[in-house]
C-alpha positions as YAML, in Angstrom:
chain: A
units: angstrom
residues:
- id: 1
  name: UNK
  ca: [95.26, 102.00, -88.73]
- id: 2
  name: UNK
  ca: [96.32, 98.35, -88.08]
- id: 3
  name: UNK
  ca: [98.27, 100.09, -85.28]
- id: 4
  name: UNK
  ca: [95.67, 101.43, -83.91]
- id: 5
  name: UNK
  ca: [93.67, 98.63, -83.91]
- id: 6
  name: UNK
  ca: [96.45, 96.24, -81.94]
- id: 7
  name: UNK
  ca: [97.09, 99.53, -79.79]
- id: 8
  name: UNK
  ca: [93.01, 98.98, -78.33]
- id: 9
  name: UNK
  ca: [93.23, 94.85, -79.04]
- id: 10
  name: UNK
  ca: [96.05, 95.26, -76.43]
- id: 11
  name: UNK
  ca: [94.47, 97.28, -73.95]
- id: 12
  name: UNK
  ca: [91.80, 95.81, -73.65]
- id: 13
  name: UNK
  ca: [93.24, 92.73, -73.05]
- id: 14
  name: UNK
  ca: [95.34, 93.70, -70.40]
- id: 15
  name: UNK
  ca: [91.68, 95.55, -68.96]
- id: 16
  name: UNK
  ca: [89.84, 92.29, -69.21]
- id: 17
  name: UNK
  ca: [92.92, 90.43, -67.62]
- id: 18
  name: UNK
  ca: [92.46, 92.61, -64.92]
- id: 19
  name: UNK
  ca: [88.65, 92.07, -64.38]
- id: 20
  name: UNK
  ca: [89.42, 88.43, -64.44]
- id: 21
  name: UNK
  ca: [92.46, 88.91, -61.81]
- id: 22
  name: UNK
  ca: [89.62, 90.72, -59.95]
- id: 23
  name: UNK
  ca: [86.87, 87.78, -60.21]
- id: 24
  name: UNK
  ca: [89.63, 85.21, -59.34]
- id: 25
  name: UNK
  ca: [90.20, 86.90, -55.87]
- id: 26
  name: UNK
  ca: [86.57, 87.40, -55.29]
- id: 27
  name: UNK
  ca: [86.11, 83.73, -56.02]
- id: 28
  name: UNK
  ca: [88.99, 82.54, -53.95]
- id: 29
  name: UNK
  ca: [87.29, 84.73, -51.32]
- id: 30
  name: UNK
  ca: [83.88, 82.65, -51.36]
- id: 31
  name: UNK
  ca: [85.42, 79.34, -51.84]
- id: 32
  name: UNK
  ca: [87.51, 80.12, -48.53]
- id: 33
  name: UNK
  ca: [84.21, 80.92, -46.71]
- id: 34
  name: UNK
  ca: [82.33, 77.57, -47.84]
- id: 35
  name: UNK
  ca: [85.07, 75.65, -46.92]
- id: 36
  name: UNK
  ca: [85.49, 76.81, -43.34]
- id: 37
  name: UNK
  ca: [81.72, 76.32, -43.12]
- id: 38
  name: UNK
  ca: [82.07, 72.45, -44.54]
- id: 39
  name: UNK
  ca: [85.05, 72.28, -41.89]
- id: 40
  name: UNK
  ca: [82.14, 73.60, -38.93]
- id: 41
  name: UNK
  ca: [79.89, 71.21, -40.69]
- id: 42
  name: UNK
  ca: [81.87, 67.91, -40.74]
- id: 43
  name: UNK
  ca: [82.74, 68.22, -36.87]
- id: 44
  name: UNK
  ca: [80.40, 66.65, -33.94]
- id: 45
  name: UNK
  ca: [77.47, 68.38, -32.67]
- id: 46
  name: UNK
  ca: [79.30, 69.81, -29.59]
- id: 47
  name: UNK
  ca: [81.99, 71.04, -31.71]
- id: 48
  name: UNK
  ca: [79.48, 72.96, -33.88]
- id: 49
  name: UNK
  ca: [77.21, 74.39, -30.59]
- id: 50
  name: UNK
  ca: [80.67, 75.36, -29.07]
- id: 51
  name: UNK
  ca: [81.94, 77.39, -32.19]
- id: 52
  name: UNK
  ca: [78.10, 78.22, -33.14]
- id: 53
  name: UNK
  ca: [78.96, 82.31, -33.44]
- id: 54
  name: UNK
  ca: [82.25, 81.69, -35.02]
- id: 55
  name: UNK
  ca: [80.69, 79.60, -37.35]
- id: 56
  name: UNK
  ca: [77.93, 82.49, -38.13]
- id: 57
  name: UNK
  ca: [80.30, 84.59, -38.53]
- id: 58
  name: UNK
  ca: [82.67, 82.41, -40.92]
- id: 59
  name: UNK
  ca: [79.42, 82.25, -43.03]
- id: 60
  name: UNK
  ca: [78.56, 85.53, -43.55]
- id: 61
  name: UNK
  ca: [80.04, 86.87, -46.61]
- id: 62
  name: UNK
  ca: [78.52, 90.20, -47.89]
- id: 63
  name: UNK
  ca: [77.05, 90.59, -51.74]
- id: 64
  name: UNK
  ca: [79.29, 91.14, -54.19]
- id: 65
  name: UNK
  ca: [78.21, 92.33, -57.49]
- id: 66
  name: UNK
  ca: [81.18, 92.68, -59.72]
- id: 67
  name: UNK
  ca: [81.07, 95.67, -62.17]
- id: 68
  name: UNK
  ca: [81.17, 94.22, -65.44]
- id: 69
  name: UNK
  ca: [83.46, 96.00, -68.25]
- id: 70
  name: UNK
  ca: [81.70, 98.21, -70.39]
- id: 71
  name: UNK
  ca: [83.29, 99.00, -74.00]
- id: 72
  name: UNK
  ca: [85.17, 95.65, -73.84]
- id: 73
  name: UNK
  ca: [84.51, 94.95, -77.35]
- id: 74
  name: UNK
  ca: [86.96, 96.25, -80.40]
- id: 75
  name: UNK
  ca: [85.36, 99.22, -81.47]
- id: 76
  name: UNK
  ca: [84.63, 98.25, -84.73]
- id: 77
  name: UNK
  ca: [82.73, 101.71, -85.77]
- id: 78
  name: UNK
  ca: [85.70, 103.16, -84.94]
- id: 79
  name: UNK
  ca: [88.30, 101.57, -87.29]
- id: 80
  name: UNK
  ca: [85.97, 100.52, -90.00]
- id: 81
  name: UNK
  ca: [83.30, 103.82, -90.72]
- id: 82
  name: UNK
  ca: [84.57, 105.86, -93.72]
- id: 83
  name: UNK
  ca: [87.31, 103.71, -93.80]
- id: 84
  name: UNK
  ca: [88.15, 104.74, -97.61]
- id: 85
  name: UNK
  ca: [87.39, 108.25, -97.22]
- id: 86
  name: UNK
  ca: [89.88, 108.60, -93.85]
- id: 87
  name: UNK
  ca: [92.18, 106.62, -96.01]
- id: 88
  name: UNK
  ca: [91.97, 108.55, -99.26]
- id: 89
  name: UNK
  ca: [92.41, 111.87, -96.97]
- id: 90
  name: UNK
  ca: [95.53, 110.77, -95.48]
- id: 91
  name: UNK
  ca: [96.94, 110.00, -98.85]
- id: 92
  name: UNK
  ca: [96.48, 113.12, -100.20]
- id: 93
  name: UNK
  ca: [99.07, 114.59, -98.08]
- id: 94
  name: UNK
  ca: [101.76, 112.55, -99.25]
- id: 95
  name: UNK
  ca: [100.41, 112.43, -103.32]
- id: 96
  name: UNK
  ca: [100.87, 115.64, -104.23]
- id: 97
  name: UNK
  ca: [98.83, 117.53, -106.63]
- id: 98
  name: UNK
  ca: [100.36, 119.36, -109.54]
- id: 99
  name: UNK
  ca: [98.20, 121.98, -111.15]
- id: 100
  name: UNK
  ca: [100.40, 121.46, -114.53]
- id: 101
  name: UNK
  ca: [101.80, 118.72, -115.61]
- id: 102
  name: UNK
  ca: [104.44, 119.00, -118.64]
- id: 103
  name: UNK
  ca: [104.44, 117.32, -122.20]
- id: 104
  name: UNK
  ca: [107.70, 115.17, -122.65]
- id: 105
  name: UNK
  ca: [106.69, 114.80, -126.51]
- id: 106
  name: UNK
  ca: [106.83, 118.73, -126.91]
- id: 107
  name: UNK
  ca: [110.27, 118.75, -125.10]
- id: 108
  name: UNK
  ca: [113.55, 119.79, -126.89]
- id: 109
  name: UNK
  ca: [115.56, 116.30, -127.12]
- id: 110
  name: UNK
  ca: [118.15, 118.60, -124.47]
- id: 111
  name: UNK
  ca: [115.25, 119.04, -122.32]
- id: 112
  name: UNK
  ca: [115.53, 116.63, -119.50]
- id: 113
  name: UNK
  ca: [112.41, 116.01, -117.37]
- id: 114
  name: UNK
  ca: [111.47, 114.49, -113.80]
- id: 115
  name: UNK
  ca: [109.76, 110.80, -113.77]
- id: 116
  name: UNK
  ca: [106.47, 112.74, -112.39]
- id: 117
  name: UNK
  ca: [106.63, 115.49, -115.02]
- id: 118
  name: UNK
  ca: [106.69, 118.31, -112.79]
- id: 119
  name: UNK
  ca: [110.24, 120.22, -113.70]
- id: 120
  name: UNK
  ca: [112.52, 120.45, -116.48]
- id: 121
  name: UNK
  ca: [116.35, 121.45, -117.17]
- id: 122
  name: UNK
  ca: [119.16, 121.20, -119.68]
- id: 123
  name: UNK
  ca: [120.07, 117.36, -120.25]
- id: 124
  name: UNK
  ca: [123.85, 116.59, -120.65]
- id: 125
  name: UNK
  ca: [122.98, 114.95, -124.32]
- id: 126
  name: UNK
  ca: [120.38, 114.87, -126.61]
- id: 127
  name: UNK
  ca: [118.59, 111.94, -126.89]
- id: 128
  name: UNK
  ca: [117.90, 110.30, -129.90]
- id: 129
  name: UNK
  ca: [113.88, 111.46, -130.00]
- id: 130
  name: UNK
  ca: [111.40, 111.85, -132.94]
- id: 131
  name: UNK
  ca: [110.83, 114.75, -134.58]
- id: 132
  name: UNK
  ca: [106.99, 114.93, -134.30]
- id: 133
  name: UNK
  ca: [105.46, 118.28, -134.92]
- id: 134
  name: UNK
  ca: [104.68, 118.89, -131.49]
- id: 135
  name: UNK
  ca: [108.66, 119.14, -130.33]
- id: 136
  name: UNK
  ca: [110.86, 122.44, -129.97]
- id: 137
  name: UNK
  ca: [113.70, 121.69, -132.44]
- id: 138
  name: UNK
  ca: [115.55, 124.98, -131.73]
- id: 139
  name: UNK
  ca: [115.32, 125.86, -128.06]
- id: 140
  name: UNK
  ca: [115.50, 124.02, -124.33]
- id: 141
  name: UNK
  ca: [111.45, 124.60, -124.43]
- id: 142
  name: UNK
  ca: [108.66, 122.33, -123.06]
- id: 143
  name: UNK
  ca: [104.68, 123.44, -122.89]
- id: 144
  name: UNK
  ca: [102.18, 121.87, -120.57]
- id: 145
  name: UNK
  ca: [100.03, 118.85, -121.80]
- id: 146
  name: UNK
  ca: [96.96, 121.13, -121.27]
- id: 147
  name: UNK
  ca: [95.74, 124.35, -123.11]
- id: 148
  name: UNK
  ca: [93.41, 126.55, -121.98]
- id: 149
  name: UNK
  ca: [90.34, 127.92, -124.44]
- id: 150
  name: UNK
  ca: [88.37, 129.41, -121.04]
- id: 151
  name: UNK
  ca: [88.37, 129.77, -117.73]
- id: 152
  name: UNK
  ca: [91.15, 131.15, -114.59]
- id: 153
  name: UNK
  ca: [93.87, 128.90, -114.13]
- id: 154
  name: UNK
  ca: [97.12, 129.36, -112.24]
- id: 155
  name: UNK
  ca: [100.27, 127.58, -110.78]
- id: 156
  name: UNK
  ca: [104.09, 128.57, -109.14]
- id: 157
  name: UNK
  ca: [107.12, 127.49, -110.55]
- id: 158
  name: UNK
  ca: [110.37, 127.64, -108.10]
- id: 159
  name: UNK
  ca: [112.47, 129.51, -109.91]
- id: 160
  name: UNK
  ca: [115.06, 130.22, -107.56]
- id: 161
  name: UNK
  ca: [118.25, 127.67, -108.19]
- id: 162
  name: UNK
  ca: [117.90, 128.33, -111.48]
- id: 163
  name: UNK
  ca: [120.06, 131.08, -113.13]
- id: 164
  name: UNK
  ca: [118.32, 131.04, -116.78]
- id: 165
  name: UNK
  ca: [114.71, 130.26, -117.20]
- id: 166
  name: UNK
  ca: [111.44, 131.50, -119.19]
- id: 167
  name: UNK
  ca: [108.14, 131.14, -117.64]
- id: 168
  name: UNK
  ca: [104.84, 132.14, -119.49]
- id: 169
  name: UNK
  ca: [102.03, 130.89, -121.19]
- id: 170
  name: UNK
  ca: [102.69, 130.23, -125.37]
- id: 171
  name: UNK
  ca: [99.53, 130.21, -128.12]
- id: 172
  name: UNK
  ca: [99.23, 126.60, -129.06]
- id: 173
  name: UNK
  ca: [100.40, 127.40, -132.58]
- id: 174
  name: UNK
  ca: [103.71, 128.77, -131.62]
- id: 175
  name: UNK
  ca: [106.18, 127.89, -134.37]
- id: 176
  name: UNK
  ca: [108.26, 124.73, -132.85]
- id: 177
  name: UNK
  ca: [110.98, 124.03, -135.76]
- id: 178
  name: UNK
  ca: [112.07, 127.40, -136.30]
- id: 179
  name: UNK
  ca: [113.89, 130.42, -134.25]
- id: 180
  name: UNK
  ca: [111.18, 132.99, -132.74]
- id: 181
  name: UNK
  ca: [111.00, 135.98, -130.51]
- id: 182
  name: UNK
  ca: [109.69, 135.37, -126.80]
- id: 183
  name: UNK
  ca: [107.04, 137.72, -127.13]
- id: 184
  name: UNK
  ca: [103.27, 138.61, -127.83]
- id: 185
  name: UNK
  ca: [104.35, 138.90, -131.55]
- id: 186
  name: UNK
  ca: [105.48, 135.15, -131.69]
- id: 187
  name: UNK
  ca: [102.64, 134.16, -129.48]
- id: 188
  name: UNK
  ca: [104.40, 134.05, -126.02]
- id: 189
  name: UNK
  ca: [103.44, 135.93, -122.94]
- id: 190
  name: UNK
  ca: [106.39, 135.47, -120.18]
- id: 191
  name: UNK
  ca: [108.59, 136.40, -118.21]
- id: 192
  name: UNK
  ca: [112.62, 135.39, -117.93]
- id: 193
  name: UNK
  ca: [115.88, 135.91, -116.20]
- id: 194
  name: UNK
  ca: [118.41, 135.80, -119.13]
- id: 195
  name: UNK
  ca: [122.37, 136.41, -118.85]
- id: 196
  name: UNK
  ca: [121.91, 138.20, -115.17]
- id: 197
  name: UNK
  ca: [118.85, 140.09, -116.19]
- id: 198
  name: UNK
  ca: [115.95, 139.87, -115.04]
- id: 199
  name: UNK
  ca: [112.64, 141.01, -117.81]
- id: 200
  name: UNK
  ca: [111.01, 143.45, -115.21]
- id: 201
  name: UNK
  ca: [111.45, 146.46, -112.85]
- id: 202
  name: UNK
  ca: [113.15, 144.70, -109.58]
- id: 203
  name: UNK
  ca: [111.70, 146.77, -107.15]
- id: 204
  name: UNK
  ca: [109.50, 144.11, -106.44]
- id: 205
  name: UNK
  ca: [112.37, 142.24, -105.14]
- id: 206
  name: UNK
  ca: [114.01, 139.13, -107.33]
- id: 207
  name: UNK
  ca: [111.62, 136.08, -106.15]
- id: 208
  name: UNK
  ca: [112.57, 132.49, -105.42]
- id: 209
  name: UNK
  ca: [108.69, 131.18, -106.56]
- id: 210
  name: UNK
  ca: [106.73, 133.11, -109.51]
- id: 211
  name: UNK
  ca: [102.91, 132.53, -109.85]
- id: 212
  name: UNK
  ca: [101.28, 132.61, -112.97]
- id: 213
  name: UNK
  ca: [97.54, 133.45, -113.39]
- id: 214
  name: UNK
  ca: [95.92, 133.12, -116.84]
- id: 215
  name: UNK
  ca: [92.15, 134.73, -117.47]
- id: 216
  name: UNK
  ca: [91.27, 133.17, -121.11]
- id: 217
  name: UNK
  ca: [88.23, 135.38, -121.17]
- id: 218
  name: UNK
  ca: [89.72, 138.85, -120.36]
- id: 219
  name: UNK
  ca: [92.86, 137.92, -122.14]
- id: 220
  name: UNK
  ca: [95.22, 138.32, -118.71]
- id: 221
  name: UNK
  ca: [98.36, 136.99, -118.03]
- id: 222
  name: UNK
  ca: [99.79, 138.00, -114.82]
- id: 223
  name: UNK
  ca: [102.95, 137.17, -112.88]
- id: 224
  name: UNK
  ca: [103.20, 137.62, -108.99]
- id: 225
  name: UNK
  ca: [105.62, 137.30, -106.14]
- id: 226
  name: UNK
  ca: [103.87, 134.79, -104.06]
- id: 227
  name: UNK
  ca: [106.14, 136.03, -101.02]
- id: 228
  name: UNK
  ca: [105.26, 139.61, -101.21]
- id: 229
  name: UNK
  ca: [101.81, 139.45, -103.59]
- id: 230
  name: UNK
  ca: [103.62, 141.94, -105.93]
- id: 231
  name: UNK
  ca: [102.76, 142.09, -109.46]
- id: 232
  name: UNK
  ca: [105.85, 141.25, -111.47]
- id: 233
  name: UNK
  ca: [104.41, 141.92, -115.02]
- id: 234
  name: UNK
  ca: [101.45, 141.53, -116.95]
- id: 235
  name: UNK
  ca: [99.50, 141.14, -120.62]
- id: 236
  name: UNK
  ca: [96.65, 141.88, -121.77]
- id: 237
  name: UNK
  ca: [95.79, 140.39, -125.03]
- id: 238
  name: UNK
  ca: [92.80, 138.64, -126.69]
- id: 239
  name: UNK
  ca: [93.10, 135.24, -127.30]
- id: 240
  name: UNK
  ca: [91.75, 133.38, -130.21]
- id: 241
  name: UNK
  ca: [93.16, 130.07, -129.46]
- id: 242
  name: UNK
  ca: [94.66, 127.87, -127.10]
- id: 243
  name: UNK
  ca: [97.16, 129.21, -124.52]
- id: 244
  name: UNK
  ca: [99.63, 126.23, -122.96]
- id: 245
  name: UNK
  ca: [102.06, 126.74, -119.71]
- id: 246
  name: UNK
  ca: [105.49, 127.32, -121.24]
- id: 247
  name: UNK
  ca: [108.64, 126.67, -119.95]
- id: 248
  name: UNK
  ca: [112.31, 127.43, -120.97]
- id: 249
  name: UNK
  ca: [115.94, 126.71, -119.46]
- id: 250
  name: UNK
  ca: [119.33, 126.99, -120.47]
- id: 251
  name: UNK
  ca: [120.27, 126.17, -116.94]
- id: 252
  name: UNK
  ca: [121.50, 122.68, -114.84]
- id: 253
  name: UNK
  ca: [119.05, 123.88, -111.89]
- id: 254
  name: UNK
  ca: [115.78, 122.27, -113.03]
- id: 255
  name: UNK
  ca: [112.70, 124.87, -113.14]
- id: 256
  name: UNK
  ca: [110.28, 122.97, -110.52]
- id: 257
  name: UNK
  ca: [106.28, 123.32, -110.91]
- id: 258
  name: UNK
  ca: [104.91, 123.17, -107.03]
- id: 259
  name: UNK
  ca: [101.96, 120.81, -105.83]
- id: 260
  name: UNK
  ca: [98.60, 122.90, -104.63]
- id: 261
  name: UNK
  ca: [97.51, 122.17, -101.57]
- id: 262
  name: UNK
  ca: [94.38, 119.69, -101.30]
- id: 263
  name: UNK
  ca: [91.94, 120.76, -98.88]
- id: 264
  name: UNK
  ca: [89.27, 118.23, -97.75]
- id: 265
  name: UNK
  ca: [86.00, 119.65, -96.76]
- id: 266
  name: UNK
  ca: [82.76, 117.76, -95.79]
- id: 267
  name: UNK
  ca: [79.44, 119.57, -96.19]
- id: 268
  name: UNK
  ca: [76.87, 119.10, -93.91]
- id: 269
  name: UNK
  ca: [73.18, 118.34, -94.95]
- id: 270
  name: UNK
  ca: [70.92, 121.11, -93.86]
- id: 271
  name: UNK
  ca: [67.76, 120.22, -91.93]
- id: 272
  name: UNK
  ca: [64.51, 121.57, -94.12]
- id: 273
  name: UNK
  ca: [61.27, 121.45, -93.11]
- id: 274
  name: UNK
  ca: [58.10, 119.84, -94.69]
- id: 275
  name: UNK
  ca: [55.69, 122.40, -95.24]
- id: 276
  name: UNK
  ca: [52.89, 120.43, -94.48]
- id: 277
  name: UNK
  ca: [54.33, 119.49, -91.01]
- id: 278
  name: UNK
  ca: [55.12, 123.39, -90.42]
- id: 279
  name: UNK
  ca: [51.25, 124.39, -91.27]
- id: 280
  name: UNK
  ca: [49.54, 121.63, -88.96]
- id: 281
  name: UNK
  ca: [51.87, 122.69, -86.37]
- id: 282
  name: UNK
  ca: [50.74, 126.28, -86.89]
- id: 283
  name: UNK
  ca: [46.76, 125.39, -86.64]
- id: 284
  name: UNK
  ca: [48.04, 123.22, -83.80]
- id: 285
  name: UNK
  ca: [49.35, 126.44, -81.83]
...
């Protein structure tokens, strides 16, 4: 925006440098004529009555009305109206927006995670972390930092450099210190590719992005191909309790949760009319 604003400082400098160029030649013009009419002037009487038609004519000099230029002023309407909402709407293409957002203090101590939370992979050591209740003790596992107790909610995880992952949503009273089953039993609905094998029919193709859809209220879980819309798998199941995104990786590839797209829409206000001005227009008619 400062660009912008020494982009027009700049031209219309060089506009009104211009005008001035203009008014300077114009000016030169007039001062010529006086002084050649001075000159006429400051001679003897018979000089003057001999050049008498020159002289008229050295005098006349036609009207000049020099168009002043309009818009010469910085547009300050321009640069400085909404100036925090045009700002805040370029920003939100480069901030992305991540629909989940994962809990480091539920993360196995092999679990390595990005700075902005968004993936998660195997770790070269374990780190030295506490054992709160909240942390997977037996498994490369990680759950969301927000459950869901109602509502749709959804999100895509590129799966596709990673050759062993889990992907689901987990009850949020899944047993953390002890070995489990991936399953509804155990309170997991997902999804994996394990050892080569993938957990569903692959006639919907093997994808490189998996969407996940969660209704709390109809107790859904579904998994789609975002590239083709085909339904990988789905559960149906009644939920009593928190459900958390849940994430598992034995693999060096991290598993990457993508940013949704921000849209920015402005509504307009509608126009309604007073329906006291509407009836005295009517008696008027």
């Amino acid at each position: 925006m400062i660009a912008a604003l020494r982009e027009e400082e700049e031209e219309k400098t060089k506009k009104t440098k211009e005008k001035i160029t203009e008014f300077d030649k114009i000016l030169s013009h007039i001062v010529g004529k006086i002084k050649s009419i001075e000159d006429y002037i400051r001679g003897d009487e018979n000089f003057f009555l001999k050049n008498l038609k020159d002289a008229e004519k050295s005098a006349q000099c036609p009207a000049v009305d020099p168009e002043l230029y309009s818009r010469g002023l910085i547009d300050v309407a321009k640069h400085l109206g909404n100036l925090r909402y045009r700002a805040w709407k370029k920003m939100k293409d480069i901030c992305p927006y991540f629909p989940v957002t994962l809990d480091p203090n539920t993360a196995k101590s092999s679990a390595t995670l990005s700075e902005d939370m968004s993936s998660v992979s195997l770790g070269g050591s374990r780190r030295n972390l506490p054992n709160n209740p909240e942390r997977f003790s037996m498994y490369n596992m990680v759950l969301g930092s927000e459950g869901f107790t109602s509502g749709s909610h959804s999100w895509e995880v590129d799966v596709g450099h990673s050759d062993h992952w889990i992907i689901g949503v987990a009850k949020q009273s899944v047993r953390r210190k002890e070995r489990f089953t991936v399953g509804p039993l155990d309170g997991v609905w997902a999804i994996s590719l394990q050892d080569g094998s993938y957990s569903w029919s692959l006639y919907t193709g093997k994808p490189q992005r998996v969407r996940v859809e969660v209704n709390w209220e109809k107790g859904l879980v579904t998994f789609t191909n975002p590239e083709n819309s085909k339904v990988l798998h789905a559960y149906a199941h009644k939920f009593t309790e928190a459900v958390y995104p849940f994430f598992c990786t034995t693999s060096r590839s991290p598993l990457r949760i993508l940013p949704n797209e921000v849209r920015v829409t402005v509504e307009k206000h509608k126009t309604v009319a007073c329906p006291i001005t509407t009836r005295l227009r009517q008696m008027m008619l």
